[in-house]
């Protein structure tokens, strides 16, 4: 701890030391943004098993969610408007200011806006606080969120129906119950999850995945992307998942549990990009999004595909959300 003791440092040395370290932090923050922006542009988080840059920053670099979000947004803005790198490195702009400024910048106004924003702002009216979930203790969290009038009225009405002031009518308890019901609704809608499964409809379409199969695959893989990096890290994505055929339907692969695996939207196309190249896949994406194309009509703007790669990864016990109904099996035109 000797290196952190300052009691023996004189006043005239402490002040320049403090100022110098602040300047160093600013310069390093500018360099960090530059690294982050280039890392993001190359999408290097994907081959090491992360579905997004945010997940990589939190899961691999150890940033908090707030810090990761702030740095990523600032890095992307600075990549588009490089003068932000200098503004941050010189201490003229802090990252929260970059975050507020970024959506309003254009090529024309960026120099002027950055100059004005670099001046300490005058006090202004409070704005809505961003949603925040803060761990308080094991299995306990604080939720901070801004409600609109409808959400506020729904909450109060639900409390009134339960009998405001009675056990279980507290805001946290009402939210828990509401979220539980909503989760069941989404599971039923997107994953065909049910405690009373019926008989699946027969279909001659080999791309159609029966509800029973979707349930089995989802439960087997704990509703989590099955991509693993070369180092063995399994992607932790549990949202925006799609069913991927290990053996493509065009090559005879069936919609069976052994031939299906959940993949997130970041990793679902990754194998195809490795095989066909990023440029080729980008062309496919554009074609799929073109109004009037078969893929566009069938799947909205989502790019879905089939790929051939290793089988499903061992699943880790985990409770998670249901997958999207989007499925590579629904693609009308496999690659
Ligand atoms: Zn993934």
Short mmCIF file of C-alpha atoms and ligand atoms in Angstrom, two decimals:
data_model
loop_
_atom_site.label_atom_id
_atom_site.label_comp_id
_atom_site.label_asym_id
_atom_site.label_seq_id
_atom_site.Cartn_x
_atom_site.Cartn_y
_atom_site.Cartn_z
CA UNK A 1 0.00 0.00 0.00
CA UNK A 2 3.10 2.24 0.19
CA UNK A 3 2.58 3.27 -3.40
CA UNK A 4 -0.76 4.85 -2.50
CA UNK A 5 0.28 6.83 0.56
CA UNK A 6 0.31 10.57 -0.09
CA UNK A 7 0.63 11.92 3.43
CA UNK A 8 4.34 12.60 2.92
CA UNK A 9 3.93 14.38 -0.41
CA UNK A 10 4.21 18.16 -0.29
CA UNK A 11 1.42 20.43 -1.50
CA UNK A 12 3.41 21.81 -4.42
CA UNK A 13 4.07 18.27 -5.69
CA UNK A 14 0.63 16.85 -5.01
CA UNK A 15 -1.22 19.39 -7.13
CA UNK A 16 0.77 18.86 -10.37
CA UNK A 17 0.74 15.12 -9.76
CA UNK A 18 -3.04 15.12 -9.57
CA UNK A 19 -3.39 17.30 -12.66
CA UNK A 20 -0.93 15.15 -14.57
CA UNK A 21 -2.76 11.95 -13.75
CA UNK A 22 -6.06 13.49 -14.82
CA UNK A 23 -4.50 14.43 -18.15
CA UNK A 24 -3.12 10.91 -18.50
CA UNK A 25 -6.52 9.37 -17.83
CA UNK A 26 -8.06 11.59 -20.53
CA UNK A 27 -5.39 10.67 -23.07
CA UNK A 28 -5.73 6.99 -22.24
CA UNK A 29 -9.52 7.22 -22.53
CA UNK A 30 -9.12 8.64 -26.03
CA UNK A 31 -6.81 5.77 -26.94
CA UNK A 32 -9.18 3.25 -25.35
CA UNK A 33 -12.02 4.57 -27.50
CA UNK A 34 -9.84 4.25 -30.58
CA UNK A 35 -9.05 0.61 -29.75
CA UNK A 36 -12.67 -0.11 -28.98
CA UNK A 37 -13.90 1.48 -32.20
CA UNK A 38 -11.53 -0.58 -34.33
CA UNK A 39 -12.29 -3.76 -32.38
CA UNK A 40 -15.97 -3.10 -32.98
CA UNK A 41 -15.47 -2.47 -36.69
CA UNK A 42 -13.68 -5.81 -37.04
CA UNK A 43 -16.31 -7.56 -34.89
CA UNK A 44 -13.56 -9.40 -33.04
CA UNK A 45 -15.89 -10.26 -30.17
CA UNK A 46 -17.69 -12.86 -32.24
CA UNK A 47 -14.91 -15.44 -32.82
CA UNK A 48 -14.11 -15.43 -29.11
CA UNK A 49 -17.68 -16.34 -28.26
CA UNK A 50 -19.51 -13.12 -27.46
CA UNK A 51 -22.69 -12.09 -29.27
CA UNK A 52 -22.04 -8.38 -28.97
CA UNK A 53 -19.36 -5.88 -28.11
CA UNK A 54 -21.34 -5.03 -24.98
CA UNK A 55 -21.28 -8.67 -23.84
CA UNK A 56 -17.53 -8.83 -24.52
CA UNK A 57 -16.79 -5.66 -22.55
CA UNK A 58 -18.81 -6.86 -19.57
CA UNK A 59 -18.01 -10.58 -19.70
CA UNK A 60 -14.38 -10.51 -20.85
CA UNK A 61 -13.01 -7.07 -19.99
CA UNK A 62 -14.87 -6.81 -16.70
CA UNK A 63 -16.53 -3.44 -17.31
CA UNK A 64 -19.78 -2.65 -15.55
CA UNK A 65 -22.81 -2.44 -17.82
CA UNK A 66 -22.99 1.33 -17.46
CA UNK A 67 -19.34 1.85 -18.29
CA UNK A 68 -19.47 -0.58 -21.21
CA UNK A 69 -22.52 1.10 -22.72
CA UNK A 70 -21.01 4.54 -22.32
CA UNK A 71 -17.65 3.61 -23.84
CA UNK A 72 -19.15 1.68 -26.74
CA UNK A 73 -21.49 4.49 -27.71
CA UNK A 74 -18.67 7.02 -27.42
CA UNK A 75 -16.31 4.83 -29.46
CA UNK A 76 -18.85 4.40 -32.26
CA UNK A 77 -19.57 8.11 -32.32
CA UNK A 78 -15.88 8.95 -32.37
CA UNK A 79 -15.27 6.53 -35.22
CA UNK A 80 -17.83 8.46 -37.23
CA UNK A 81 -16.69 11.86 -35.97
CA UNK A 82 -12.94 11.53 -35.18
CA UNK A 83 -12.75 14.99 -33.61
CA UNK A 84 -14.42 13.37 -30.59
CA UNK A 85 -11.26 11.33 -29.96
CA UNK A 86 -9.29 14.56 -29.53
CA UNK A 87 -12.02 16.21 -27.46
CA UNK A 88 -12.02 13.28 -25.02
CA UNK A 89 -8.23 12.92 -24.97
CA UNK A 90 -7.84 16.61 -24.17
CA UNK A 91 -10.42 16.46 -21.40
CA UNK A 92 -12.75 18.87 -23.19
CA UNK A 93 -15.58 16.31 -23.31
CA UNK A 94 -16.38 13.52 -20.89
CA UNK A 95 -18.00 10.33 -22.11
CA UNK A 96 -21.47 11.09 -20.83
CA UNK A 97 -21.40 14.33 -22.84
CA UNK A 98 -20.35 12.40 -25.94
CA UNK A 99 -23.24 10.04 -25.37
CA UNK A 100 -25.74 12.88 -25.24
CA UNK A 101 -24.20 14.68 -28.19
CA UNK A 102 -23.70 11.77 -30.56
CA UNK A 103 -27.29 11.35 -31.88
CA UNK A 104 -27.37 14.99 -32.96
CA UNK A 105 -24.06 15.24 -34.81
CA UNK A 106 -23.75 15.66 -38.57
CA UNK A 107 -20.73 16.34 -40.76
CA UNK A 108 -21.73 19.97 -40.91
CA UNK A 109 -22.51 20.70 -37.27
CA UNK A 110 -20.01 18.42 -35.50
CA UNK A 111 -17.18 20.99 -35.05
CA UNK A 112 -19.53 23.65 -33.72
CA UNK A 113 -21.50 21.27 -31.50
CA UNK A 114 -18.36 19.78 -29.96
CA UNK A 115 -17.01 23.25 -29.33
CA UNK A 116 -20.19 24.37 -27.60
CA UNK A 117 -20.55 21.14 -25.62
CA UNK A 118 -17.01 21.51 -24.34
CA UNK A 119 -18.11 24.53 -22.32
CA UNK A 120 -19.50 23.59 -18.89
CA UNK A 121 -23.27 23.46 -19.33
CA UNK A 122 -25.67 25.66 -17.44
CA UNK A 123 -27.93 23.95 -14.91
CA UNK A 124 -30.98 22.54 -16.62
CA UNK A 125 -34.16 20.74 -15.74
CA UNK A 126 -33.75 17.13 -14.66
CA UNK A 127 -34.29 14.56 -17.38
CA UNK A 128 -35.68 11.04 -17.11
CA UNK A 129 -33.15 8.75 -15.51
CA UNK A 130 -32.15 5.72 -17.57
CA UNK A 131 -33.32 2.33 -16.38
CA UNK A 132 -30.87 0.83 -13.95
CA UNK A 133 -30.68 -2.49 -12.13
CA UNK A 134 -28.22 -2.43 -9.24
CA UNK A 135 -27.26 -5.52 -7.23
CA UNK A 136 -27.74 -4.82 -3.53
CA UNK A 137 -27.05 -8.18 -1.96
CA UNK A 138 -27.27 -11.85 -2.98
CA UNK A 139 -30.62 -12.27 -4.80
CA UNK A 140 -31.59 -8.66 -4.16
CA UNK A 141 -31.64 -5.85 -6.72
CA UNK A 142 -32.69 -2.22 -6.84
CA UNK A 143 -34.62 -1.20 -9.95
CA UNK A 144 -34.70 2.39 -11.10
CA UNK A 145 -36.94 3.10 -14.06
CA UNK A 146 -38.95 6.00 -15.47
CA UNK A 147 -42.60 5.15 -16.08
CA UNK A 148 -44.92 6.90 -18.50
CA UNK A 149 -48.43 7.78 -17.36
CA UNK A 150 -50.00 4.56 -18.70
CA UNK A 151 -47.46 2.32 -16.97
CA UNK A 152 -47.94 4.23 -13.73
CA UNK A 153 -51.73 3.86 -13.97
CA UNK A 154 -51.46 0.13 -14.78
CA UNK A 155 -49.28 -0.37 -11.74
CA UNK A 156 -51.63 1.49 -9.43
CA UNK A 157 -54.68 -0.29 -10.84
CA UNK A 158 -53.04 -3.69 -10.32
CA UNK A 159 -52.24 -2.72 -6.74
CA UNK A 160 -55.84 -1.59 -6.20
CA UNK A 161 -57.16 -4.88 -7.56
CA UNK A 162 -54.93 -6.78 -5.17
CA UNK A 163 -55.89 -4.53 -2.32
CA UNK A 164 -53.31 -1.83 -1.84
CA UNK A 165 -51.47 -2.25 1.40
CA UNK A 166 -52.06 -5.99 1.63
CA UNK A 167 -49.17 -8.45 1.42
CA UNK A 168 -48.16 -8.99 -2.19
CA UNK A 169 -49.36 -5.60 -3.38
CA UNK A 170 -45.96 -3.96 -3.06
CA UNK A 171 -44.50 -2.61 -6.30
CA UNK A 172 -41.80 -5.27 -6.45
CA UNK A 173 -44.29 -8.10 -5.89
CA UNK A 174 -46.68 -6.74 -8.53
CA UNK A 175 -43.86 -6.43 -11.05
CA UNK A 176 -42.69 -9.96 -10.33
CA UNK A 177 -46.14 -11.39 -10.91
CA UNK A 178 -46.70 -9.31 -14.04
CA UNK A 179 -43.33 -10.34 -15.47
CA UNK A 180 -44.03 -13.97 -14.70
CA UNK A 181 -47.31 -13.83 -16.62
CA UNK A 182 -45.68 -11.96 -19.50
CA UNK A 183 -42.86 -14.49 -19.65
CA UNK A 184 -45.35 -17.36 -19.89
CA UNK A 185 -47.15 -15.51 -22.66
CA UNK A 186 -43.91 -15.06 -24.63
CA UNK A 187 -42.86 -18.66 -24.09
CA UNK A 188 -46.19 -19.85 -25.41
CA UNK A 189 -46.06 -17.49 -28.35
CA UNK A 190 -42.45 -17.90 -29.39
CA UNK A 191 -41.47 -21.29 -28.18
CA UNK A 192 -44.69 -23.21 -27.91
CA UNK A 193 -43.87 -23.86 -24.28
CA UNK A 194 -46.77 -25.37 -22.38
CA UNK A 195 -47.47 -27.63 -19.46
CA UNK A 196 -50.02 -29.43 -21.60
CA UNK A 197 -48.45 -30.14 -24.99
CA UNK A 198 -50.80 -31.30 -27.70
CA UNK A 199 -50.13 -33.19 -30.87
CA UNK A 200 -47.98 -31.33 -33.38
CA UNK A 201 -49.45 -30.63 -36.78
CA UNK A 202 -47.98 -32.75 -39.52
CA UNK A 203 -46.24 -30.91 -42.33
CA UNK A 204 -44.44 -31.87 -45.51
CA UNK A 205 -42.22 -28.79 -45.24
CA UNK A 206 -38.82 -30.08 -44.04
CA UNK A 207 -37.96 -26.59 -42.81
CA UNK A 208 -40.88 -26.40 -40.44
CA UNK A 209 -39.84 -27.19 -36.88
CA UNK A 210 -42.62 -28.87 -34.88
CA UNK A 211 -43.46 -27.29 -31.55
CA UNK A 212 -42.40 -30.45 -29.73
CA UNK A 213 -38.95 -30.32 -31.32
CA UNK A 214 -38.54 -26.64 -30.50
CA UNK A 215 -39.40 -27.39 -26.89
CA UNK A 216 -36.89 -30.22 -26.67
CA UNK A 217 -34.04 -28.27 -28.26
CA UNK A 218 -34.75 -25.26 -26.11
CA UNK A 219 -34.81 -27.27 -22.91
CA UNK A 220 -31.71 -29.32 -23.84
CA UNK A 221 -29.60 -26.20 -24.53
CA UNK A 222 -31.09 -24.14 -21.71
CA UNK A 223 -32.27 -21.47 -24.13
CA UNK A 224 -28.75 -20.25 -24.79
CA UNK A 225 -26.61 -19.81 -27.88
CA UNK A 226 -24.48 -22.93 -28.42
CA UNK A 227 -21.55 -21.22 -30.15
CA UNK A 228 -18.16 -21.94 -28.61
CA UNK A 229 -14.94 -20.10 -29.34
CA UNK A 230 -11.75 -21.97 -30.12
CA UNK A 231 -10.77 -21.40 -26.49
CA UNK A 232 -13.98 -23.04 -25.32
CA UNK A 233 -15.96 -19.98 -24.24
CA UNK A 234 -19.66 -20.56 -24.83
CA UNK A 235 -21.68 -17.57 -25.96
CA UNK A 236 -23.98 -16.38 -23.18
CA UNK A 237 -26.68 -14.87 -25.40
CA UNK A 238 -30.19 -15.84 -24.33
CA UNK A 239 -32.13 -13.44 -26.53
CA UNK A 240 -32.63 -13.05 -30.27
CA UNK A 241 -31.98 -16.75 -30.71
CA UNK A 242 -32.70 -18.69 -33.87
CA UNK A 243 -32.82 -22.40 -34.61
CA UNK A 244 -29.89 -23.41 -36.79
CA UNK A 245 -29.72 -26.63 -38.78
CA UNK A 246 -26.38 -28.37 -38.22
CA UNK A 247 -26.86 -30.26 -41.47
CA UNK A 248 -28.66 -27.94 -43.92
CA UNK A 249 -32.07 -28.97 -45.12
CA UNK A 250 -30.80 -28.60 -48.68
CA UNK A 251 -28.31 -31.37 -47.92
CA UNK A 252 -30.87 -33.64 -46.36
CA UNK A 253 -30.77 -32.37 -42.78
CA UNK A 254 -34.02 -32.70 -40.91
CA UNK A 255 -35.81 -30.62 -38.34
CA UNK A 256 -34.96 -33.00 -35.54
CA UNK A 257 -33.54 -32.24 -32.10
CA UNK A 258 -30.18 -33.77 -32.99
CA UNK A 259 -29.88 -31.56 -36.05
CA UNK A 260 -30.94 -28.31 -34.44
CA UNK A 261 -29.28 -25.91 -32.07
CA UNK A 262 -30.03 -22.40 -30.83
CA UNK A 263 -27.74 -19.68 -32.12
CA UNK A 264 -27.84 -15.96 -31.51
CA UNK A 265 -28.14 -13.61 -34.46
CA UNK A 266 -24.48 -12.68 -34.18
CA UNK A 267 -23.19 -16.23 -34.32
CA UNK A 268 -25.77 -17.78 -36.59
CA UNK A 269 -24.20 -16.26 -39.72
CA UNK A 270 -20.61 -16.49 -38.49
CA UNK A 271 -19.81 -19.91 -39.93
CA UNK A 272 -21.27 -18.90 -43.26
CA UNK A 273 -19.10 -15.78 -43.25
CA UNK A 274 -16.06 -17.90 -42.59
CA UNK A 275 -16.89 -20.17 -45.49
CA UNK A 276 -18.24 -17.69 -48.02
CA UNK A 277 -16.65 -14.43 -46.90
CA UNK A 278 -18.14 -11.33 -45.30
CA UNK A 279 -18.73 -9.57 -48.64
CA UNK A 280 -20.69 -12.49 -50.01
CA UNK A 281 -22.83 -12.69 -46.88
CA UNK A 282 -23.45 -8.94 -46.87
CA UNK A 283 -24.72 -9.31 -50.42
CA UNK A 284 -27.08 -12.04 -49.26
CA UNK A 285 -28.31 -9.82 -46.43
CA UNK A 286 -29.04 -6.97 -48.80
CA UNK A 287 -30.84 -9.29 -51.18
CA UNK A 288 -32.90 -10.71 -48.33
CA UNK A 289 -33.86 -7.21 -47.17
CA UNK A 290 -34.83 -5.98 -50.62
CA UNK A 291 -38.59 -5.41 -50.78
CA UNK A 292 -40.21 -8.06 -52.90
CA UNK A 293 -37.57 -10.71 -52.33
CA UNK A 294 -38.79 -14.09 -51.14
CA UNK A 295 -36.68 -13.90 -48.00
CA UNK A 296 -37.95 -10.41 -47.24
CA UNK A 297 -41.54 -11.50 -47.55
CA UNK A 298 -40.99 -14.63 -45.50
CA UNK A 299 -38.90 -13.26 -42.68
CA UNK A 300 -39.20 -9.50 -42.61
CA UNK A 301 -35.74 -7.98 -42.55
CA UNK A 302 -34.14 -10.78 -40.58
CA UNK A 303 -31.32 -12.68 -42.16
CA UNK A 304 -31.53 -16.32 -41.35
CA UNK A 305 -29.53 -19.14 -42.74
CA UNK A 306 -28.45 -22.69 -42.43
CA UNK A 307 -24.90 -23.75 -41.82
CA UNK A 308 -22.83 -26.84 -41.42
CA UNK A 309 -20.59 -26.97 -38.39
CA UNK A 310 -19.94 -28.90 -35.23
CA UNK A 311 -22.78 -30.33 -33.22
CA UNK A 312 -24.51 -28.87 -30.23
CA UNK A 313 -22.32 -27.87 -27.33
CA UNK A 314 -22.80 -29.26 -23.84
CA UNK A 315 -25.38 -27.16 -22.11
CA UNK A 316 -24.84 -25.33 -18.86
CA UNK A 317 -27.63 -25.38 -16.32
CA UNK A 318 -29.32 -22.03 -16.62
CA UNK A 319 -32.78 -20.60 -16.63
CA UNK A 320 -33.28 -18.17 -19.43
CA UNK A 321 -35.72 -16.58 -21.76
CA UNK A 322 -37.37 -18.24 -24.71
CA UNK A 323 -35.99 -18.05 -28.27
CA UNK A 324 -37.43 -15.96 -31.01
CA UNK A 325 -39.87 -17.71 -33.29
CA UNK A 326 -37.50 -16.79 -36.13
CA UNK A 327 -35.87 -19.91 -37.38
CA UNK A 328 -33.32 -20.68 -40.00
CA UNK A 329 -35.60 -23.53 -40.85
CA UNK A 330 -38.14 -21.09 -42.20
CA UNK A 331 -35.77 -19.78 -44.84
CA UNK A 332 -37.17 -20.19 -48.29
CA UNK A 333 -33.72 -20.03 -49.85
CA UNK A 334 -30.94 -21.82 -47.98
CA UNK A 335 -27.43 -20.68 -48.79
ZN1 LIG B 1 -23.96 -16.39 -29.75
#
